[in-house]
XYZ file of C-alpha atoms in Angstrom:
440
model
C -3.618 -14.560 -27.416
C -4.426 -12.591 -24.271
C -1.351 -12.851 -22.046
C 1.108 -14.717 -24.280
C 3.503 -14.064 -27.136
C 0.679 -13.695 -29.694
C -0.569 -10.530 -28.027
C 1.881 -8.304 -29.919
C 4.241 -8.287 -32.862
C 4.324 -10.457 -36.005
C 2.744 -13.412 -34.205
C -0.271 -11.250 -33.321
C -0.620 -10.253 -36.998
C -0.562 -13.884 -38.097
C -3.224 -14.739 -35.514
C -5.438 -11.754 -36.511
C -5.161 -10.580 -32.895
C -4.869 -6.827 -33.510
C -6.361 -3.839 -31.732
C -6.079 -0.071 -31.843
C -2.612 1.095 -30.859
C -3.980 3.011 -27.831
C -5.332 -0.243 -26.436
C -1.876 -1.629 -25.658
C -0.181 -1.101 -22.317
C 2.507 1.578 -22.454
C 1.687 2.581 -26.029
C 1.271 6.245 -25.142
C 2.211 8.524 -22.250
C -0.815 10.759 -21.677
C 1.191 13.291 -19.662
C 3.513 13.940 -22.628
C 0.720 14.874 -25.064
C 0.844 18.676 -25.202
C -2.214 19.266 -27.394
C -5.266 19.442 -25.083
C -7.752 18.073 -27.618
C -5.456 15.207 -28.591
C -4.900 14.301 -24.948
C -8.651 14.315 -24.199
C -9.271 12.169 -27.272
C -6.685 9.618 -26.118
C -8.162 9.547 -22.605
C -11.688 9.123 -23.985
C -10.571 6.265 -26.248
C -8.900 4.422 -23.366
C -11.870 4.949 -21.045
C -14.455 3.794 -23.589
C -12.632 0.989 -25.415
C -10.381 -0.310 -22.632
C -6.836 -1.641 -22.673
C -5.178 -4.986 -23.296
C -3.850 -6.694 -20.157
C -0.159 -6.894 -19.390
C 1.796 -9.329 -21.524
C 3.012 -12.040 -19.160
C 4.538 -14.679 -21.459
C 6.855 -13.641 -24.286
C 8.474 -16.997 -25.188
C 7.531 -18.156 -28.674
C 7.530 -21.804 -27.717
C 4.543 -20.955 -25.518
C 5.868 -22.708 -22.464
C 5.141 -21.411 -19.002
C 8.235 -20.170 -17.108
C 9.716 -22.839 -14.874
C 8.253 -22.782 -11.403
C 10.529 -22.245 -8.434
C 10.944 -25.233 -6.099
C 8.774 -25.329 -2.992
C 11.840 -24.742 -0.818
C 12.275 -21.272 -2.376
C 8.614 -20.216 -2.136
C 6.969 -18.288 0.657
C 4.526 -20.394 2.666
C 1.655 -19.190 4.799
C 1.673 -20.032 8.496
C -2.075 -20.679 8.679
C -2.742 -22.687 5.526
C -4.519 -25.799 6.849
C -5.759 -27.384 10.059
C -2.880 -29.868 9.876
C -0.379 -27.012 9.731
C -2.057 -25.353 12.714
C -1.602 -28.542 14.747
C 2.159 -28.384 14.167
C 2.606 -24.833 15.465
C 4.671 -24.083 18.563
C 5.194 -20.952 20.638
C 8.692 -19.804 21.600
C 9.763 -17.237 24.192
C 13.308 -16.135 23.254
C 15.539 -15.490 26.305
C 17.847 -12.543 27.004
C 15.452 -9.842 25.803
C 16.271 -6.358 27.083
C 13.081 -4.521 27.994
C 12.066 -1.673 30.276
C 8.723 -3.283 31.098
C 6.528 -1.106 28.883
C 4.060 -2.907 26.650
C 4.481 -3.368 22.913
C 2.431 -1.058 20.664
C 3.476 -2.145 17.154
C 5.738 -4.556 15.283
C 7.346 -4.510 11.851
C 9.970 -6.585 10.100
C 12.004 -5.457 7.089
C 14.762 -7.672 5.800
C 16.422 -9.138 8.882
C 15.430 -6.335 11.268
C 12.475 -6.686 13.619
C 11.357 -3.362 15.115
C 9.397 -3.359 18.367
C 7.678 -0.116 19.421
C 7.142 0.251 23.173
C 4.649 2.411 25.047
C 7.346 4.918 26.025
C 8.042 5.394 22.279
C 11.389 3.622 22.451
C 11.996 1.176 19.579
C 14.010 -2.007 20.067
C 15.777 -3.333 16.962
C 16.317 -7.099 16.774
C 18.209 -9.192 14.267
C 15.724 -11.839 13.114
C 16.665 -14.798 10.932
C 15.007 -18.146 10.111
C 18.318 -19.875 10.866
C 18.068 -21.817 14.118
C 20.202 -20.936 17.132
C 20.262 -21.747 20.878
C 17.685 -24.558 20.558
C 15.294 -22.216 18.736
C 14.163 -22.643 15.099
C 15.105 -18.984 14.456
C 17.555 -16.325 15.620
C 16.461 -13.267 17.627
C 19.125 -10.889 18.949
C 18.848 -7.326 20.217
C 21.047 -4.996 18.141
C 20.114 -1.519 19.384
C 17.463 1.023 20.253
C 16.127 4.285 18.841
C 13.548 6.659 20.237
C 11.514 9.852 20.066
C 13.195 12.584 22.082
C 10.103 14.687 22.733
C 7.958 11.716 23.790
C 9.118 11.541 27.418
C 7.773 14.950 28.367
C 4.698 14.854 26.154
C 3.237 11.393 26.539
C -0.320 11.657 27.845
C -2.252 9.325 30.129
C -1.394 5.637 30.429
C -2.933 3.320 27.799
C -3.607 6.292 25.483
C -0.453 5.848 23.379
C -0.809 3.992 20.091
C 1.351 3.227 17.078
C 1.199 1.634 13.648
C 3.566 1.200 10.727
C 2.706 2.368 7.229
C 3.559 0.561 4.007
C 6.830 2.000 2.780
C 10.580 1.659 3.017
C 12.786 0.998 0.022
C 12.405 -1.821 -2.449
C 15.553 -3.573 -1.192
C 13.996 -4.220 2.198
C 16.593 -2.159 4.085
C 14.861 1.019 5.218
C 11.997 0.769 7.691
C 8.491 1.970 6.820
C 7.203 5.217 8.356
C 5.858 5.052 11.913
C 2.706 6.786 13.170
C 2.374 7.671 16.863
C -0.415 9.134 18.991
C -0.565 9.947 22.682
C 1.249 13.282 22.896
C 0.171 16.180 25.103
C -0.649 18.267 22.026
C -3.152 15.534 20.973
C -1.623 15.238 17.489
C -0.861 12.283 15.254
C 2.772 12.296 14.181
C 4.684 10.436 11.486
C 8.352 9.540 11.889
C 11.114 8.132 9.717
C 13.837 5.902 11.095
C 17.441 7.174 10.964
C 19.198 6.372 7.695
C 22.364 5.145 9.423
C 22.660 2.355 11.977
C 24.352 4.766 14.371
C 21.313 7.063 14.514
C 19.487 7.052 17.861
C 16.563 9.395 17.197
C 13.573 9.174 14.863
C 13.049 12.002 12.384
C 9.711 13.840 12.687
C 8.063 14.127 9.255
C 4.700 15.670 10.071
C 2.409 16.475 12.969
C -1.328 16.803 12.429
C -3.932 17.788 15.026
C -7.222 16.588 13.583
C -9.198 15.654 16.727
C -10.493 17.617 19.686
C -9.128 15.426 22.426
C -6.988 12.315 22.582
C -6.782 9.667 19.854
C -7.505 6.238 21.397
C -7.007 4.216 18.188
C -5.530 4.268 14.686
C -4.991 1.858 11.791
C -3.600 1.925 8.251
C -4.043 0.157 4.929
C -2.114 1.071 1.792
C -1.814 4.901 1.827
C -4.863 5.338 4.053
C -4.703 6.181 7.752
C -7.809 6.135 9.956
C -8.038 7.496 13.494
C -10.782 7.479 16.107
C -11.013 10.146 18.781
C -12.628 10.943 22.103
C -14.570 13.579 20.120
C -16.671 10.723 18.591
C -15.209 11.442 15.130
C -13.456 9.084 12.709
C -10.890 10.774 10.459
C -9.741 9.293 7.149
C -6.335 10.569 6.022
C -3.893 10.029 3.175
C -0.162 9.634 3.770
C 2.377 10.948 1.260
C 0.003 10.933 -1.746
C -0.980 14.605 -2.334
C -2.618 13.953 -5.718
C -4.971 11.347 -4.255
C -5.657 13.499 -1.207
C -6.575 16.467 -3.393
C -8.829 14.311 -5.575
C -10.637 12.799 -2.583
C -11.207 16.039 -0.675
C -13.174 17.746 -3.455
C -16.085 19.542 -1.834
C -16.259 17.078 1.087
C -15.551 17.653 4.760
C -11.811 17.411 5.309
C -8.812 19.126 3.821
C -6.610 19.534 6.902
C -3.016 18.675 6.192
C 0.417 19.080 7.676
C 3.501 17.634 6.036
C 2.780 14.230 4.525
C -0.537 13.651 6.332
C -3.781 15.056 4.917
C -7.299 14.496 6.267
C -9.707 13.731 3.423
C -12.905 12.782 5.268
C -14.455 13.254 8.725
C -17.102 10.712 9.747
C -19.746 11.429 12.384
C -21.464 8.063 12.923
C -20.581 7.663 16.626
C -22.343 9.051 19.696
C -19.569 7.973 22.102
C -15.768 8.013 22.056
C -14.211 5.708 19.451
C -12.256 2.934 21.194
C -11.032 0.716 18.316
C -10.786 0.954 14.534
C -9.690 -0.957 11.441
C -9.576 -0.290 7.686
C -9.335 -2.340 4.496
C -8.356 -0.578 1.269
C -9.360 -3.633 -0.809
C -13.029 -3.552 0.193
C -12.983 0.206 0.803
C -14.521 0.135 4.283
C -13.678 1.595 7.680
C -15.045 -0.149 10.770
C -14.900 1.494 14.184
C -16.162 0.584 17.624
C -17.411 2.864 20.358
C -19.541 1.942 23.350
C -21.739 -1.004 22.371
C -21.899 -0.164 18.657
C -19.816 -0.748 15.537
C -20.094 1.768 12.687
C -19.215 1.078 9.041
C -18.158 3.936 6.719
C -17.012 4.007 3.094
C -13.289 4.652 2.830
C -13.261 6.933 -0.213
C -16.314 9.091 0.520
C -16.667 8.787 4.295
C -20.333 7.935 3.775
C -22.134 6.263 6.670
C -23.123 2.704 5.682
C -24.666 1.127 8.777
C -24.439 0.626 12.511
C -24.041 -2.819 14.072
C -25.612 -3.069 17.528
C -23.426 -5.637 19.255
C -25.056 -5.015 22.636
C -21.813 -5.024 24.663
C -18.804 -2.749 25.042
C -16.474 -3.186 22.038
C -12.772 -3.657 22.868
C -11.234 -4.840 19.570
C -12.240 -5.015 15.905
C -10.907 -6.432 12.611
C -12.155 -6.509 9.001
C -10.915 -8.822 6.247
C -10.659 -8.380 2.473
C -14.213 -9.600 1.777
C -15.854 -7.294 4.306
C -16.401 -9.758 7.164
C -16.012 -8.093 10.560
C -14.731 -9.705 13.757
C -15.810 -7.864 16.913
C -14.459 -8.622 20.381
C -16.396 -7.391 23.398
C -15.746 -7.866 27.096
C -17.921 -10.999 27.086
C -17.958 -12.412 23.542
C -16.451 -12.717 20.076
C -18.839 -11.917 17.218
C -18.584 -12.428 13.458
C -20.599 -10.003 11.286
C -21.069 -9.544 7.557
C -20.572 -6.088 6.054
C -24.303 -6.153 5.302
C -25.117 -6.155 9.007
C -25.897 -9.833 9.634
C -24.621 -11.563 12.765
C -23.029 -14.784 11.460
C -21.518 -16.345 14.591
C -21.087 -15.624 18.291
C -18.742 -17.146 20.880
C -19.019 -16.556 24.614
C -16.487 -16.665 27.421
C -13.263 -15.566 25.744
C -12.356 -13.128 28.498
C -10.079 -10.105 28.217
C -9.143 -9.797 24.520
C -5.891 -7.930 23.892
C -5.488 -8.319 20.111
C -6.919 -10.059 17.026
C -5.277 -11.151 13.773
C -6.899 -12.719 10.682
C -5.173 -15.116 8.317
C -5.858 -17.672 5.618
C -5.732 -18.442 1.911
C -7.727 -16.069 -0.369
C -9.869 -14.880 2.528
C -9.669 -15.238 6.291
C -9.936 -18.838 7.393
C -8.467 -18.457 10.854
C -8.866 -16.004 13.718
C -5.985 -15.590 16.159
C -7.176 -14.135 19.457
C -4.974 -13.041 22.349
C -7.000 -13.222 25.559
C -5.438 -12.976 28.985
C -2.272 -15.100 29.041
C -3.581 -17.344 26.282
C -3.449 -17.289 22.504
C -6.306 -19.100 20.777
C -6.597 -20.097 17.111
C -10.190 -20.350 15.873
C -11.738 -21.526 12.611
C -13.167 -18.444 10.938
C -16.568 -19.724 9.839
C -17.507 -21.722 12.922
C -15.386 -20.045 15.662
C -14.360 -23.577 16.648
C -11.235 -23.678 18.831
C -8.404 -25.440 16.966
C -5.422 -24.832 19.242
C -4.350 -22.667 22.153
C -1.040 -21.642 23.711
C -0.228 -20.406 27.190
C 1.930 -17.264 27.172
C 4.281 -15.832 29.827
C 2.388 -12.525 29.713
C -0.683 -10.988 28.095
C -0.276 -10.412 24.334
C -1.379 -6.943 23.203
C -0.044 -6.931 19.625
C -0.020 -9.590 16.871
C 1.993 -9.363 13.650
C 2.203 -11.815 10.745
C 5.458 -11.450 8.808
C 4.871 -10.346 5.173
C 5.344 -12.589 2.110
C 8.600 -10.906 1.081
C 10.366 -11.711 4.350
C 11.429 -15.367 4.119
C 10.313 -18.776 2.873
C 8.361 -19.230 6.117
C 5.809 -17.032 7.814
C 5.989 -16.237 11.522
C 3.496 -14.811 13.993
C 5.252 -12.293 16.246
C 3.613 -11.607 19.606
C 4.044 -8.275 21.388
C 3.597 -8.836 25.123
C 2.434 -6.475 27.843
C 5.782 -6.664 29.656
C 7.692 -5.485 26.549
C 8.989 -8.859 25.385
C 8.173 -10.623 22.134
C 7.170 -14.211 21.433
C 7.249 -16.158 18.185
C 4.873 -18.789 16.809
C 6.119 -20.918 13.928
C 6.107 -24.426 12.469
C 9.659 -25.809 12.800
C 8.785 -29.148 11.192
C 7.759 -27.400 7.967
C 11.151 -25.734 7.599
C 12.953 -29.021 8.250
C 10.789 -30.694 5.593
C 11.676 -27.979 3.059
C 15.383 -28.413 3.822
C 15.080 -32.179 3.419
C 13.264 -31.781 0.074
C 15.979 -29.379 -1.099
C 18.745 -31.863 -0.212
C 16.957 -34.710 -1.947
C 16.483 -32.586 -5.090
C 20.167 -31.618 -5.034
C 21.373 -35.242 -4.817
C 18.999 -36.322 -7.559
């Protein structure tokens, strides 16, 4: 009745499952109603009486569509403690690098893009097919770069990068890239060249929204957040002018240049902002500066609360239920969005990056500290497994669900190389199950 074939049509009439015509999805296009009063009436009806959900099942026999076999389904890397025990770390040989650390990683289709501190991007062919005694294939195919970066890059360790959601639906074009660390103290968005022969990124927009350098940035959905040496957190919208205009209203913001538009400016810090993260699902922005963490609302920029961690904050992450992981120089702390300290772990050392993973909500914390990578249980901070790395990891990236039937954790190292963590036994099991199903 709700999602099935009896939601609409003759079967709905027989089941007495009828509603007003405006209640059905796609029944009317509001933008095509020319009469102002009629359009307002339609909007009011939808807002006050609601809409039927999307019709998912249209088969009259009522059967659920056949499920795909497990060998064709995406599987999460961190799904159970048993799966964690089977993980291995691999350091692919023959990587061409100029020794500059990795700032950001992104994979689209079979192309892994690695952004280095000198704003040169290495393109690798990445495939789950094993090669050279590795359970995957990683091969350098070319490089692209930012021409103006060489003469404008500011002080060391002040350059940062992140990828935005985007690219085409076929998984061919790369998502837009945001860079900070230029002499003009601006945040800039770039598009990758459309042809494989292109060697230079295309500058889309350049926005100067801070007084001073920008030590950190992060993105979620269409939102971009930046923290500056001016103690200000900026919330911006990328390539969504209607949303940006709606959010600015009478609030503090409104600066825009090209596809980037600042919608809110947050003033909760008394010191320079050193790390930042954002979650569009929960609608919160968390930022660290000095020995404090500040929480703001994403849409309004409203100050929520300040978490006094008591030590200098070096890295921060927030998950989709509002739980905040804070790394300091001496400890790892787990906080609720309501300001309660849930767990604390001492003696981790120099934390370079944090990643959260798990089913439904974060169940595992991956921490890169020194030349080690540690996997912790989220609720207890209990150490489950650790790997020794050839160099310090400064960037962690979990491949997205649309990439392959397996998930990989890509490590960006300080010397410019990349490492890969995966579960080779799981892929072999899927292949074995597929062969057995074929012979049956």
